[in-house]
mmCIF file of C-alpha atoms and ligand atoms in Angstrom:
data_model
loop_
_atom_site.group_PDB
_atom_site.id
_atom_site.type_symbol
_atom_site.label_atom_id
_atom_site.label_comp_id
_atom_site.label_asym_id
_atom_site.label_seq_id
_atom_site.Cartn_x
_atom_site.Cartn_y
_atom_site.Cartn_z
ATOM 1 C CA MET W 1 -40.198 -56.848 13.584
ATOM 2 C CA ASP W 2 -42.247 -53.662 13.464
ATOM 3 C CA LYS W 3 -45.329 -53.152 11.327
ATOM 4 C CA GLN W 4 -43.717 -50.622 9.004
ATOM 5 C CA ARG W 5 -40.962 -53.007 8.056
ATOM 6 C CA LEU W 6 -43.445 -55.826 7.520
ATOM 7 C CA LEU W 7 -45.558 -53.650 5.240
ATOM 8 C CA ALA W 8 -42.454 -52.693 3.250
ATOM 9 C CA ILE W 9 -41.560 -56.385 2.926
ATOM 10 C CA ALA W 10 -45.096 -57.215 1.755
ATOM 11 C CA LYS W 11 -44.845 -54.483 -0.880
ATOM 12 C CA ARG W 12 -41.376 -55.485 -2.033
ATOM 13 C CA PHE W 13 -41.808 -59.266 -2.173
ATOM 14 C CA GLY W 14 -45.577 -59.675 -2.460
ATOM 15 C CA THR W 15 -47.975 -61.886 -0.560
ATOM 16 C CA PRO W 16 -48.553 -64.544 0.592
ATOM 17 C CA SER W 17 -45.109 -64.892 2.120
ATOM 18 C CA PHE W 18 -43.343 -66.020 5.246
ATOM 19 C CA VAL W 19 -40.741 -63.766 6.844
ATOM 20 C CA PHE W 20 -38.304 -65.301 9.293
ATOM 21 C CA ASP W 21 -36.325 -62.865 11.396
ATOM 22 C CA GLU W 22 -32.881 -64.355 11.955
ATOM 23 C CA SER W 23 -31.869 -61.572 14.336
ATOM 24 C CA ALA W 24 -34.863 -62.248 16.583
ATOM 25 C CA LEU W 25 -34.083 -65.957 16.396
ATOM 26 C CA ALA W 26 -30.469 -65.377 17.405
ATOM 27 C CA ALA W 27 -31.536 -63.200 20.336
ATOM 28 C CA ARG W 28 -33.926 -65.893 21.574
ATOM 29 C CA MET W 29 -31.392 -68.685 21.199
ATOM 30 C CA LEU W 30 -28.747 -66.687 23.053
ATOM 31 C CA ALA W 31 -31.238 -65.975 25.835
ATOM 32 C CA ILE W 32 -32.056 -69.695 26.089
ATOM 33 C CA LYS W 33 -28.345 -70.574 26.181
ATOM 34 C CA GLU W 34 -27.803 -68.085 28.944
ATOM 35 C CA ILE W 35 -30.712 -69.524 30.935
ATOM 36 C CA VAL W 36 -29.672 -73.179 30.683
ATOM 37 C CA GLY W 37 -25.958 -72.503 31.083
ATOM 38 C CA GLY W 38 -22.990 -74.240 29.539
ATOM 39 C CA SER W 39 -23.806 -77.722 30.829
ATOM 40 C CA VAL W 40 -26.990 -78.097 28.771
ATOM 41 C CA HIS W 41 -26.518 -78.275 25.010
ATOM 42 C CA LEU W 42 -29.017 -77.266 22.342
ATOM 43 C CA CYS W 43 -30.202 -79.277 19.363
ATOM 44 C CA TYR W 44 -32.585 -77.861 16.762
ATOM 45 C CA SER W 45 -35.159 -80.221 15.247
ATOM 46 C CA ILE W 46 -35.118 -78.992 11.673
ATOM 47 C CA LYS W 47 -38.594 -80.403 11.053
ATOM 48 C CA ALA W 48 -39.861 -77.235 12.723
ATOM 49 C CA ASN W 49 -38.532 -75.082 9.886
ATOM 50 C CA PRO W 50 -35.684 -75.995 7.549
ATOM 51 C CA PHE W 51 -35.409 -72.385 6.377
ATOM 52 C CA LEU W 52 -33.832 -71.565 9.731
ATOM 53 C CA ILE W 53 -30.890 -73.925 9.236
ATOM 54 C CA PRO W 54 -28.483 -71.207 7.999
ATOM 55 C CA ALA W 55 -28.985 -69.323 11.264
ATOM 56 C CA MET W 56 -29.464 -72.301 13.554
ATOM 57 C CA ARG W 57 -26.255 -74.064 12.642
ATOM 58 C CA THR W 58 -24.329 -71.323 14.364
ATOM 59 C CA LEU W 59 -26.759 -71.094 17.277
ATOM 60 C CA CYS W 60 -26.995 -74.796 18.246
ATOM 61 C CA GLU W 61 -24.513 -77.593 18.684
ATOM 62 C CA LEU W 62 -26.646 -80.147 16.853
ATOM 63 C CA LEU W 63 -29.336 -80.393 14.200
ATOM 64 C CA GLU W 64 -31.815 -83.240 14.459
ATOM 65 C CA VAL W 65 -32.571 -84.600 11.018
ATOM 66 C CA CYS W 66 -35.291 -87.212 10.698
ATOM 67 C CA SER W 67 -35.778 -88.035 7.055
ATOM 68 C CA PRO W 68 -33.634 -88.574 3.961
ATOM 69 C CA GLY W 69 -35.171 -85.401 2.535
ATOM 70 C CA GLU W 70 -34.120 -83.384 5.563
ATOM 71 C CA LEU W 71 -30.603 -84.770 5.134
ATOM 72 C CA GLU W 72 -30.616 -83.655 1.499
ATOM 73 C CA ILE W 73 -31.529 -80.133 2.658
ATOM 74 C CA CYS W 74 -28.583 -80.161 5.069
ATOM 75 C CA GLU W 75 -26.252 -81.382 2.348
ATOM 76 C CA ALA W 76 -27.469 -78.683 -0.043
ATOM 77 C CA LEU W 77 -26.732 -76.078 2.655
ATOM 78 C CA HIS W 78 -23.281 -77.603 3.352
ATOM 79 C CA VAL W 79 -24.134 -78.313 6.969
ATOM 80 C CA ASP W 80 -21.223 -79.941 8.801
ATOM 81 C CA PRO W 81 -22.334 -83.616 8.949
ATOM 82 C CA GLY W 82 -20.598 -83.898 12.311
ATOM 83 C CA THR W 83 -23.351 -81.671 13.748
ATOM 84 C CA VAL W 84 -26.194 -83.847 12.459
ATOM 85 C CA LEU W 85 -28.086 -86.311 14.627
ATOM 86 C CA PHE W 86 -29.784 -88.663 12.198
ATOM 87 C CA SER W 87 -33.023 -89.804 13.774
ATOM 88 C CA GLY W 88 -36.389 -90.926 12.427
ATOM 89 C CA VAL W 89 -38.814 -93.770 12.894
ATOM 90 C CA ASN W 90 -38.241 -95.337 9.465
ATOM 91 C CA LYS W 91 -34.579 -95.823 8.666
ATOM 92 C CA THR W 92 -33.792 -98.092 5.772
ATOM 93 C CA GLU W 93 -30.455 -99.655 4.966
ATOM 94 C CA GLU W 94 -30.154 -97.118 2.100
ATOM 95 C CA ASP W 95 -30.950 -94.183 4.389
ATOM 96 C CA ILE W 96 -28.269 -95.243 6.841
ATOM 97 C CA ASP W 97 -25.693 -95.835 4.095
ATOM 98 C CA ARG W 98 -26.519 -92.506 2.551
ATOM 99 C CA ALA W 99 -26.147 -90.704 5.893
ATOM 100 C CA MET W 100 -22.881 -92.455 6.738
ATOM 101 C CA ASP W 101 -21.545 -91.740 3.233
ATOM 102 C CA ALA W 102 -22.447 -88.089 3.759
ATOM 103 C CA GLY W 103 -20.282 -88.080 6.879
ATOM 104 C CA VAL W 104 -22.978 -88.285 9.538
ATOM 105 C CA THR W 105 -21.615 -89.945 12.662
ATOM 106 C CA ARG W 106 -24.469 -89.725 15.168
ATOM 107 C CA PHE W 107 -27.605 -91.807 14.975
ATOM 108 C CA THR W 108 -30.619 -92.727 17.018
ATOM 109 C CA ALA W 109 -31.969 -96.277 17.038
ATOM 110 C CA GLU W 110 -35.731 -96.448 17.391
ATOM 111 C CA SER W 111 -36.202 -100.195 17.049
ATOM 112 C CA PRO W 112 -34.331 -103.484 17.198
ATOM 113 C CA LEU W 113 -34.164 -103.344 13.382
ATOM 114 C CA HIS W 114 -32.414 -99.972 13.513
ATOM 115 C CA VAL W 115 -29.758 -101.390 15.833
ATOM 116 C CA GLU W 116 -29.113 -104.279 13.454
ATOM 117 C CA LEU W 117 -29.004 -102.029 10.367
ATOM 118 C CA LEU W 118 -26.751 -99.477 12.026
ATOM 119 C CA HIS W 119 -24.423 -102.192 13.258
ATOM 120 C CA ALA W 120 -24.175 -103.810 9.814
ATOM 121 C CA ALA W 121 -23.456 -100.462 8.152
ATOM 122 C CA ALA W 122 -20.866 -99.517 10.779
ATOM 123 C CA LYS W 123 -19.180 -102.911 10.487
ATOM 124 C CA ALA W 124 -19.039 -102.576 6.702
ATOM 125 C CA ARG W 125 -17.151 -99.311 7.211
ATOM 126 C CA GLY W 126 -14.931 -100.753 9.897
ATOM 127 C CA ARG W 127 -15.621 -97.944 12.330
ATOM 128 C CA VAL W 128 -17.536 -97.437 15.517
ATOM 129 C CA TYR W 129 -20.556 -95.099 15.445
ATOM 130 C CA PRO W 130 -22.154 -93.552 18.516
ATOM 131 C CA VAL W 131 -25.841 -94.401 18.820
ATOM 132 C CA LEU W 132 -28.545 -93.107 21.130
ATOM 133 C CA LEU W 133 -31.186 -95.687 21.938
ATOM 134 C CA ARG W 134 -34.556 -93.984 21.767
ATOM 135 C CA LEU W 135 -36.829 -94.974 24.607
ATOM 136 C CA THR W 136 -40.501 -94.999 23.707
ATOM 137 C CA ALA W 137 -42.976 -92.809 25.541
ATOM 138 C CA GLY W 138 -45.804 -95.137 24.518
ATOM 139 C CA SER W 139 -46.248 -94.475 20.793
ATOM 140 C CA GLN W 140 -44.769 -95.829 17.563
ATOM 141 C CA PHE W 141 -41.582 -93.871 18.273
ATOM 142 C CA GLY W 142 -38.608 -95.331 20.062
ATOM 143 C CA MET W 143 -38.219 -98.829 21.447
ATOM 144 C CA ASP W 144 -39.671 -100.548 24.428
ATOM 145 C CA GLU W 145 -37.687 -100.344 27.645
ATOM 146 C CA SER W 146 -37.277 -104.127 27.621
ATOM 147 C CA ASP W 147 -35.630 -103.957 24.162
ATOM 148 C CA LEU W 148 -33.445 -101.061 25.213
ATOM 149 C CA LEU W 149 -32.263 -102.904 28.324
ATOM 150 C CA SER W 150 -31.623 -106.019 26.292
ATOM 151 C CA PHE W 151 -29.291 -104.094 23.949
ATOM 152 C CA ILE W 152 -27.473 -102.572 26.901
ATOM 153 C CA ARG W 153 -27.058 -106.020 28.438
ATOM 154 C CA ARG W 154 -25.843 -107.495 25.132
ATOM 155 C CA ARG W 155 -23.797 -104.472 24.089
ATOM 156 C CA GLU W 156 -20.687 -106.558 23.475
ATOM 157 C CA GLU W 157 -22.518 -108.239 20.608
ATOM 158 C CA TYR W 158 -22.392 -104.879 18.799
ATOM 159 C CA PRO W 159 -18.706 -103.939 18.687
ATOM 160 C CA PHE W 160 -19.246 -101.376 15.920
ATOM 161 C CA LEU W 161 -21.837 -99.424 17.874
ATOM 162 C CA ASP W 162 -21.095 -97.267 20.858
ATOM 163 C CA PHE W 163 -24.340 -97.032 22.820
ATOM 164 C CA ALA W 164 -23.618 -93.540 24.044
ATOM 165 C CA GLY W 165 -26.911 -92.961 25.806
ATOM 166 C CA ILE W 166 -30.648 -92.410 25.612
ATOM 167 C CA HIS W 167 -32.922 -90.336 23.397
ATOM 168 C CA TYR W 168 -36.321 -89.357 24.766
ATOM 169 C CA PHE W 169 -39.123 -87.194 23.391
ATOM 170 C CA SER W 170 -42.758 -87.630 24.278
ATOM 171 C CA GLY W 171 -44.762 -84.697 22.929
ATOM 172 C CA THR W 172 -45.074 -81.043 22.000
ATOM 173 C CA GLN W 173 -46.777 -77.913 23.413
ATOM 174 C CA ARG W 174 -46.680 -79.246 26.957
ATOM 175 C CA ALA W 175 -47.366 -76.520 29.491
ATOM 176 C CA LYS W 176 -47.539 -78.520 32.705
ATOM 177 C CA LEU W 177 -43.924 -78.844 33.756
ATOM 178 C CA ASP W 178 -44.681 -80.727 36.988
ATOM 179 C CA LYS W 179 -46.894 -83.270 35.277
ATOM 180 C CA ASP W 180 -44.703 -83.838 32.236
ATOM 181 C CA GLN W 181 -41.131 -82.626 31.940
ATOM 182 C CA ARG W 182 -40.116 -82.804 35.612
ATOM 183 C CA ARG W 183 -41.424 -86.345 35.904
ATOM 184 C CA GLU W 184 -39.576 -87.302 32.746
ATOM 185 C CA LEU W 185 -36.323 -85.832 34.022
ATOM 186 C CA VAL W 186 -36.712 -87.808 37.256
ATOM 187 C CA MET W 187 -37.449 -90.937 35.209
ATOM 188 C CA LEU W 188 -34.321 -90.372 33.080
ATOM 189 C CA ALA W 189 -32.156 -89.810 36.163
ATOM 190 C CA GLY W 190 -33.498 -93.056 37.619
ATOM 191 C CA LEU W 191 -32.775 -94.893 34.389
ATOM 192 C CA ILE W 192 -29.174 -93.645 34.347
ATOM 193 C CA ASP W 193 -28.740 -94.978 37.900
ATOM 194 C CA ARG W 194 -30.343 -98.322 37.086
ATOM 195 C CA LEU W 195 -28.204 -98.787 34.003
ATOM 196 C CA LYS W 196 -25.134 -98.289 36.156
ATOM 197 C CA THR W 197 -26.094 -100.450 39.106
ATOM 198 C CA GLU W 198 -27.872 -103.256 37.262
ATOM 199 C CA TYR W 199 -25.945 -103.337 33.976
ATOM 200 C CA GLY W 200 -22.606 -101.740 34.796
ATOM 201 C CA PHE W 201 -23.355 -99.313 31.945
ATOM 202 C CA ILE W 202 -22.346 -95.675 32.049
ATOM 203 C CA CYS W 203 -24.888 -93.557 30.184
ATOM 204 C CA ARG W 204 -22.771 -90.720 28.819
ATOM 205 C CA LYS W 205 -25.441 -88.811 26.930
ATOM 206 C CA ILE W 206 -29.092 -87.942 27.196
ATOM 207 C CA GLU W 207 -30.854 -86.206 24.321
ATOM 208 C CA TYR W 208 -34.178 -84.972 25.657
ATOM 209 C CA GLY W 209 -37.026 -83.192 23.878
ATOM 210 C CA PRO W 210 -38.987 -81.234 26.503
ATOM 211 C CA GLY W 211 -41.627 -80.032 23.982
ATOM 212 C CA LEU W 212 -41.978 -76.708 25.796
ATOM 213 C CA TYR W 213 -45.078 -74.596 25.274
ATOM 214 C CA PHE W 214 -45.249 -71.488 23.143
ATOM 215 C CA PRO W 215 -48.361 -69.211 23.250
ATOM 216 C CA TYR W 216 -49.907 -68.623 19.806
ATOM 217 C CA PHE W 217 -53.264 -67.100 20.577
ATOM 218 C CA ALA W 218 -54.327 -63.574 21.438
ATOM 219 C CA HIS W 219 -56.037 -64.585 24.692
ATOM 220 C CA GLU W 220 -52.808 -66.112 26.068
ATOM 221 C CA ASP W 221 -50.078 -64.485 28.132
ATOM 222 C CA HIS W 222 -47.210 -63.349 25.892
ATOM 223 C CA THR W 223 -45.314 -61.285 28.429
ATOM 224 C CA ASP W 224 -42.499 -63.801 28.966
ATOM 225 C CA THR W 225 -42.390 -66.608 26.438
ATOM 226 C CA LEU W 226 -39.090 -67.793 27.920
ATOM 227 C CA ALA W 227 -40.705 -68.529 31.295
ATOM 228 C CA PRO W 228 -41.000 -72.316 30.712
ATOM 229 C CA ILE W 229 -37.280 -72.779 30.067
ATOM 230 C CA ARG W 230 -36.436 -70.515 32.991
ATOM 231 C CA GLU W 231 -38.610 -72.648 35.254
ATOM 232 C CA LEU W 232 -37.244 -75.938 33.955
ATOM 233 C CA ALA W 233 -33.580 -74.888 33.861
ATOM 234 C CA PRO W 234 -32.717 -75.983 37.446
ATOM 235 C CA ASP W 235 -34.087 -79.464 36.724
ATOM 236 C CA LEU W 236 -32.171 -79.676 33.454
ATOM 237 C CA LYS W 237 -28.958 -78.575 35.153
ATOM 238 C CA GLU W 238 -29.476 -81.225 37.802
ATOM 239 C CA LEU W 239 -29.680 -83.970 35.177
ATOM 240 C CA ALA W 240 -26.682 -82.484 33.366
ATOM 241 C CA LYS W 241 -24.619 -83.274 36.483
ATOM 242 C CA LYS W 242 -25.138 -86.979 35.775
ATOM 243 C CA CYS W 243 -24.263 -87.009 32.070
ATOM 244 C CA GLU W 244 -23.973 -84.839 28.977
ATOM 245 C CA LEU W 245 -27.441 -83.406 28.392
ATOM 246 C CA THR W 246 -28.757 -82.001 25.133
ATOM 247 C CA ILE W 247 -32.249 -80.571 24.799
ATOM 248 C CA GLU W 248 -33.825 -81.022 21.398
ATOM 249 C CA MET W 249 -36.545 -78.616 20.372
ATOM 250 C CA GLY W 250 -38.221 -76.980 17.417
ATOM 251 C CA ARG W 251 -41.339 -75.053 18.335
ATOM 252 C CA PHE W 252 -40.003 -73.294 21.420
ATOM 253 C CA PHE W 253 -36.915 -72.097 19.592
ATOM 254 C CA ALA W 254 -38.479 -71.113 16.277
ATOM 255 C CA SER W 255 -42.073 -69.942 16.742
ATOM 256 C CA ALA W 256 -41.362 -66.365 17.736
ATOM 257 C CA CYS W 257 -39.223 -65.461 14.722
ATOM 258 C CA GLY W 258 -41.828 -65.987 12.003
ATOM 259 C CA THR W 259 -44.565 -63.856 10.448
ATOM 260 C CA TYR W 260 -46.951 -64.785 7.639
ATOM 261 C CA LEU W 261 -48.030 -61.957 5.378
ATOM 262 C CA THR W 262 -51.267 -62.302 3.490
ATOM 263 C CA ALA W 263 -53.294 -59.609 1.757
ATOM 264 C CA VAL W 264 -57.032 -59.061 1.688
ATOM 265 C CA ALA W 265 -58.135 -60.045 -1.829
ATOM 266 C CA ASP W 266 -61.876 -59.466 -1.451
ATOM 267 C CA THR W 267 -64.468 -58.489 1.123
ATOM 268 C CA LYS W 268 -68.180 -59.205 1.326
ATOM 269 C CA THR W 269 -71.065 -59.549 3.748
ATOM 270 C CA ASN W 270 -72.994 -62.802 3.452
ATOM 271 C CA LYS W 271 -76.107 -63.273 5.581
ATOM 272 C CA GLY W 272 -74.863 -60.741 8.105
ATOM 273 C CA THR W 273 -71.274 -62.042 8.398
ATOM 274 C CA ASN W 274 -68.349 -59.970 7.086
ATOM 275 C CA TYR W 275 -65.917 -62.121 5.163
ATOM 276 C CA ALA W 276 -62.391 -61.154 4.176
ATOM 277 C CA ILE W 277 -60.927 -63.442 1.524
ATOM 278 C CA LEU W 278 -57.146 -63.572 1.917
ATOM 279 C CA ASP W 279 -54.605 -64.426 -0.777
ATOM 280 C CA GLY W 280 -53.146 -67.082 1.562
ATOM 281 C CA GLY W 281 -54.971 -69.634 3.644
ATOM 282 C CA MET W 282 -55.027 -72.905 5.538
ATOM 283 C CA HIS W 283 -52.644 -74.494 3.008
ATOM 284 C CA HIS W 284 -49.903 -72.313 4.529
ATOM 285 C CA VAL W 285 -51.120 -71.549 8.033
ATOM 286 C CA ASN W 286 -51.421 -74.054 10.831
ATOM 287 C CA TYR W 287 -51.335 -73.037 14.469
ATOM 288 C CA LEU W 288 -51.403 -76.147 16.636
ATOM 289 C CA GLY W 289 -54.533 -75.906 18.817
ATOM 290 C CA GLY W 290 -56.199 -73.332 16.562
ATOM 291 C CA MET W 291 -59.466 -75.303 16.524
ATOM 292 C CA MET W 292 -60.437 -74.473 12.936
ATOM 293 C CA GLY W 293 -60.177 -70.721 13.408
ATOM 294 C CA MET W 294 -61.981 -70.618 16.769
ATOM 295 C CA ARG W 295 -58.824 -69.405 18.499
ATOM 296 C CA VAL W 296 -57.445 -66.130 17.236
ATOM 297 C CA PRO W 297 -53.676 -65.923 16.707
ATOM 298 C CA VAL W 298 -51.803 -62.671 17.206
ATOM 299 C CA ILE W 299 -52.412 -60.666 14.022
ATOM 300 C CA ASP W 300 -51.241 -57.194 13.045
ATOM 301 C CA HIS W 301 -53.350 -55.237 10.602
ATOM 302 C CA LEU W 302 -51.210 -53.317 8.087
ATOM 303 C CA PRO W 303 -53.276 -50.780 6.153
ATOM 304 C CA GLY W 304 -53.116 -50.739 2.354
ATOM 305 C CA PRO W 305 -54.037 -47.938 -0.072
ATOM 306 C CA ALA W 306 -57.806 -48.542 0.160
ATOM 307 C CA HIS W 307 -57.865 -48.784 3.951
ATOM 308 C CA GLY W 308 -61.194 -47.582 5.280
ATOM 309 C CA ASP W 309 -62.133 -45.372 8.208
ATOM 310 C CA GLU W 310 -61.474 -46.672 11.690
ATOM 311 C CA THR W 311 -64.924 -48.180 12.167
ATOM 312 C CA GLU W 312 -64.469 -51.522 13.839
ATOM 313 C CA ALA W 313 -66.351 -54.569 12.647
ATOM 314 C CA ASP W 314 -66.164 -58.299 13.210
ATOM 315 C CA TRP W 315 -64.603 -60.252 10.371
ATOM 316 C CA ALA W 316 -64.242 -63.878 9.406
ATOM 317 C CA LEU W 317 -60.808 -64.329 7.813
ATOM 318 C CA CYS W 318 -60.942 -66.959 5.093
ATOM 319 C CA GLY W 319 -58.278 -68.203 2.737
ATOM 320 C CA SER W 320 -58.323 -68.729 -1.012
ATOM 321 C CA LEU W 321 -59.114 -72.421 -1.010
ATOM 322 C CA CYS W 322 -62.494 -73.591 -2.245
ATOM 323 C CA THR W 323 -63.300 -75.512 0.903
ATOM 324 C CA THR W 324 -65.352 -74.407 3.892
ATOM 325 C CA ALA W 325 -62.433 -75.592 6.043
ATOM 326 C CA ASP W 326 -60.352 -72.611 4.915
ATOM 327 C CA VAL W 327 -61.251 -70.314 7.788
ATOM 328 C CA LEU W 328 -58.154 -68.926 9.484
ATOM 329 C CA VAL W 329 -60.137 -66.918 12.035
ATOM 330 C CA ARG W 330 -63.891 -67.225 12.646
ATOM 331 C CA GLN W 331 -64.304 -63.826 14.288
ATOM 332 C CA ILE W 332 -61.933 -60.936 14.865
ATOM 333 C CA PRO W 333 -62.676 -57.230 15.309
ATOM 334 C CA LEU W 334 -60.709 -55.112 12.806
ATOM 335 C CA ALA W 335 -60.967 -51.418 12.020
ATOM 336 C CA GLY W 336 -61.446 -50.262 8.435
ATOM 337 C CA LEU W 337 -60.412 -53.567 6.841
ATOM 338 C CA ALA W 338 -60.258 -53.198 3.068
ATOM 339 C CA ARG W 339 -59.028 -54.965 -0.034
ATOM 340 C CA GLY W 340 -55.224 -54.569 -0.269
ATOM 341 C CA ASP W 341 -54.665 -54.411 3.491
ATOM 342 C CA VAL W 342 -52.100 -56.900 4.730
ATOM 343 C CA LEU W 343 -52.555 -59.129 7.767
ATOM 344 C CA ALA W 344 -49.421 -60.237 9.577
ATOM 345 C CA PHE W 345 -49.887 -63.525 11.418
ATOM 346 C CA ARG W 346 -47.294 -63.605 14.180
ATOM 347 C CA SER W 347 -45.333 -66.354 15.924
ATOM 348 C CA ILE W 348 -45.511 -68.669 12.938
ATOM 349 C CA GLY W 349 -41.819 -69.531 12.723
ATOM 350 C CA ALA W 350 -42.333 -73.217 13.499
ATOM 351 C CA TYR W 351 -44.031 -75.904 11.439
ATOM 352 C CA SER W 352 -46.567 -73.925 9.359
ATOM 353 C CA VAL W 353 -44.126 -73.311 6.531
ATOM 354 C CA THR W 354 -43.846 -77.014 5.761
ATOM 355 C CA GLU W 355 -46.811 -78.444 7.610
ATOM 356 C CA GLY W 356 -49.645 -76.831 5.672
ATOM 357 C CA PRO W 357 -51.381 -78.909 2.977
ATOM 358 C CA ALA W 358 -49.658 -76.738 0.389
ATOM 359 C CA LEU W 359 -50.718 -78.737 -2.645
ATOM 360 C CA PHE W 360 -54.429 -78.808 -1.916
ATOM 361 C CA LEU W 361 -56.377 -76.920 -4.593
ATOM 362 C CA SER W 362 -53.278 -76.101 -6.629
ATOM 363 C CA ARG W 363 -52.692 -72.593 -5.343
ATOM 364 C CA ASN W 364 -49.157 -71.274 -5.404
ATOM 365 C CA MET W 365 -46.819 -71.842 -2.516
ATOM 366 C CA PRO W 366 -45.760 -68.829 -0.434
ATOM 367 C CA ARG W 367 -42.523 -66.936 -0.868
ATOM 368 C CA ILE W 368 -39.952 -67.281 1.903
ATOM 369 C CA ILE W 369 -37.964 -64.274 3.073
ATOM 370 C CA LEU W 370 -35.128 -64.266 5.568
ATOM 371 C CA ALA W 371 -34.577 -60.989 7.368
ATOM 372 C CA ASN W 372 -31.896 -59.769 9.722
ATOM 373 C CA ASP W 373 -30.459 -56.478 10.911
ATOM 374 C CA GLU W 374 -28.896 -55.920 7.502
ATOM 375 C CA GLY W 375 -32.022 -56.373 5.396
ATOM 376 C CA GLU W 376 -34.110 -59.011 3.706
ATOM 377 C CA ARG W 377 -33.516 -61.663 1.072
ATOM 378 C CA LEU W 378 -35.838 -63.867 -0.906
ATOM 379 C CA VAL W 379 -34.662 -67.425 -0.253
ATOM 380 C CA ARG W 380 -37.470 -69.239 -2.017
ATOM 381 C CA ASP W 381 -39.713 -67.829 -4.683
ATOM 382 C CA THR W 382 -43.282 -68.929 -5.118
ATOM 383 C CA ILE W 383 -43.762 -72.448 -6.514
ATOM 384 C CA HIS W 384 -46.662 -73.330 -8.772
ATOM 385 C CA ALA W 385 -48.485 -76.251 -7.175
ATOM 386 C CA SER W 386 -50.192 -76.834 -10.533
ATOM 387 C CA ALA W 387 -46.886 -78.160 -11.866
ATOM 388 C CA ILE W 388 -46.898 -80.857 -9.180
ATOM 389 C CA ASN W 389 -50.632 -81.652 -9.217
ATOM 390 C CA GLN W 390 -50.862 -82.982 -12.760
ATOM 391 C CA PRO W 391 -50.152 -86.258 -14.507
ATOM 392 C CA ASN W 392 -47.092 -86.332 -16.665
ATOM 393 C CA ILE W 393 -48.894 -86.941 -19.976
ATOM 394 C CA LYS W 394 -47.859 -85.330 -23.209
HETATM 395 C C1 PLP V 401 -37.922 -86.654 18.172
HETATM 396 C C2 PLP V 401 -38.417 -85.249 18.212
HETATM 397 N N1 PLP V 401 -37.651 -84.304 18.756
HETATM 398 C C3 PLP V 401 -38.044 -83.018 18.798
HETATM 399 C C4 PLP V 401 -39.245 -82.617 18.268
HETATM 400 C C5 PLP V 401 -39.609 -81.165 18.318
HETATM 401 O O1 PLP V 401 -40.678 -80.918 19.150
HETATM 402 P P1 PLP V 401 -41.013 -79.416 19.551
HETATM 403 O O2 PLP V 401 -41.209 -78.683 18.276
HETATM 404 O O3 PLP V 401 -42.207 -79.487 20.395
HETATM 405 O O4 PLP V 401 -39.843 -78.863 20.299
HETATM 406 C C6 PLP V 401 -40.094 -83.569 17.703
HETATM 407 C C7 PLP V 401 -41.395 -83.168 17.169
HETATM 408 O O5 PLP V 401 -42.185 -83.929 16.650
HETATM 409 C C8 PLP V 401 -39.673 -84.928 17.660
HETATM 410 O O6 PLP V 401 -40.431 -85.875 17.105
#
């Protein structure tokens, strides 16, 4: 989205606000589909940004939903429950009932308890539900391989569950394909073979989260942000020959489509350092790996009415929160920065919008704007955190 349009959006809707460009998102998703080909399916992890669901439900086969709250969002948006994969490390009996009542048919099991709860709920409904057994990568997520193999061996004890295959996700922002993703794909291929030869079990589906890397910072190479999927595609296609393969991602799909608009509220020079105080801050902005403002994200400077001459100076960009932690950028050269200028933080389409500590210090939450080739629409107005951060005493 060009700078002129962003400035017009900042003027029309105000700051701080997030703008998510659905047209850019669609173009990226179509490019990814083209790269991986028809044998590799796409699943969007809505944790990355639930505001993209309206666009993503037409761009992906599946939506990964991992909390009751995320399911409520899908219900409110009338998402087809048949496209939901209900995952999550803490599934209660109520959560499972609620999801099944809502029409969800696909589940992951991350523990022996999940298998038992899913089986009981399926039995109560008298129907068979497909379940992916999530294999742990060595954290609290998923189940141990020994548990997984035990369920496969004893699968006849669970007549109301169809163990359709394996779910595997080990981490995000992983740039070393040889060290991480390729090894994991080889491991999964080996597991499929072992399940067949040792357990007579045909693994029909693999849902795999490759956690591909997206560059956020100015010093990184942004020339081809699709390179990781292009490089991994042959390996994915190879695995897809063995069973139905779905890749589940958030960051890699969504990062590029988002921009955060925040205006300069004040400027000052303290002990030789130029500070710009922004009307947003760390409660909205979180670039993974940002190292407390040491790494500089890609930022466009949009001049406001008081914009100064083009003299360049180094600035520390700080947010509105009364904490020394609220430094978005420790040092960035900007020309003529003045009160009323708008800074557009790029590639912020994933996570920041829900991941920031939005309630800290009771500042208002940002507006959310969806944009496409036809125009822009406000899809969430600002929310007063003060209404949430107070005891209910009359
Ligand atoms: C199970 C699962 N799948 C997918 C994702 C999305 O990861 P990414 O945003 O790196 O694609 C996550 C992120 O935490 C996850 O836990």
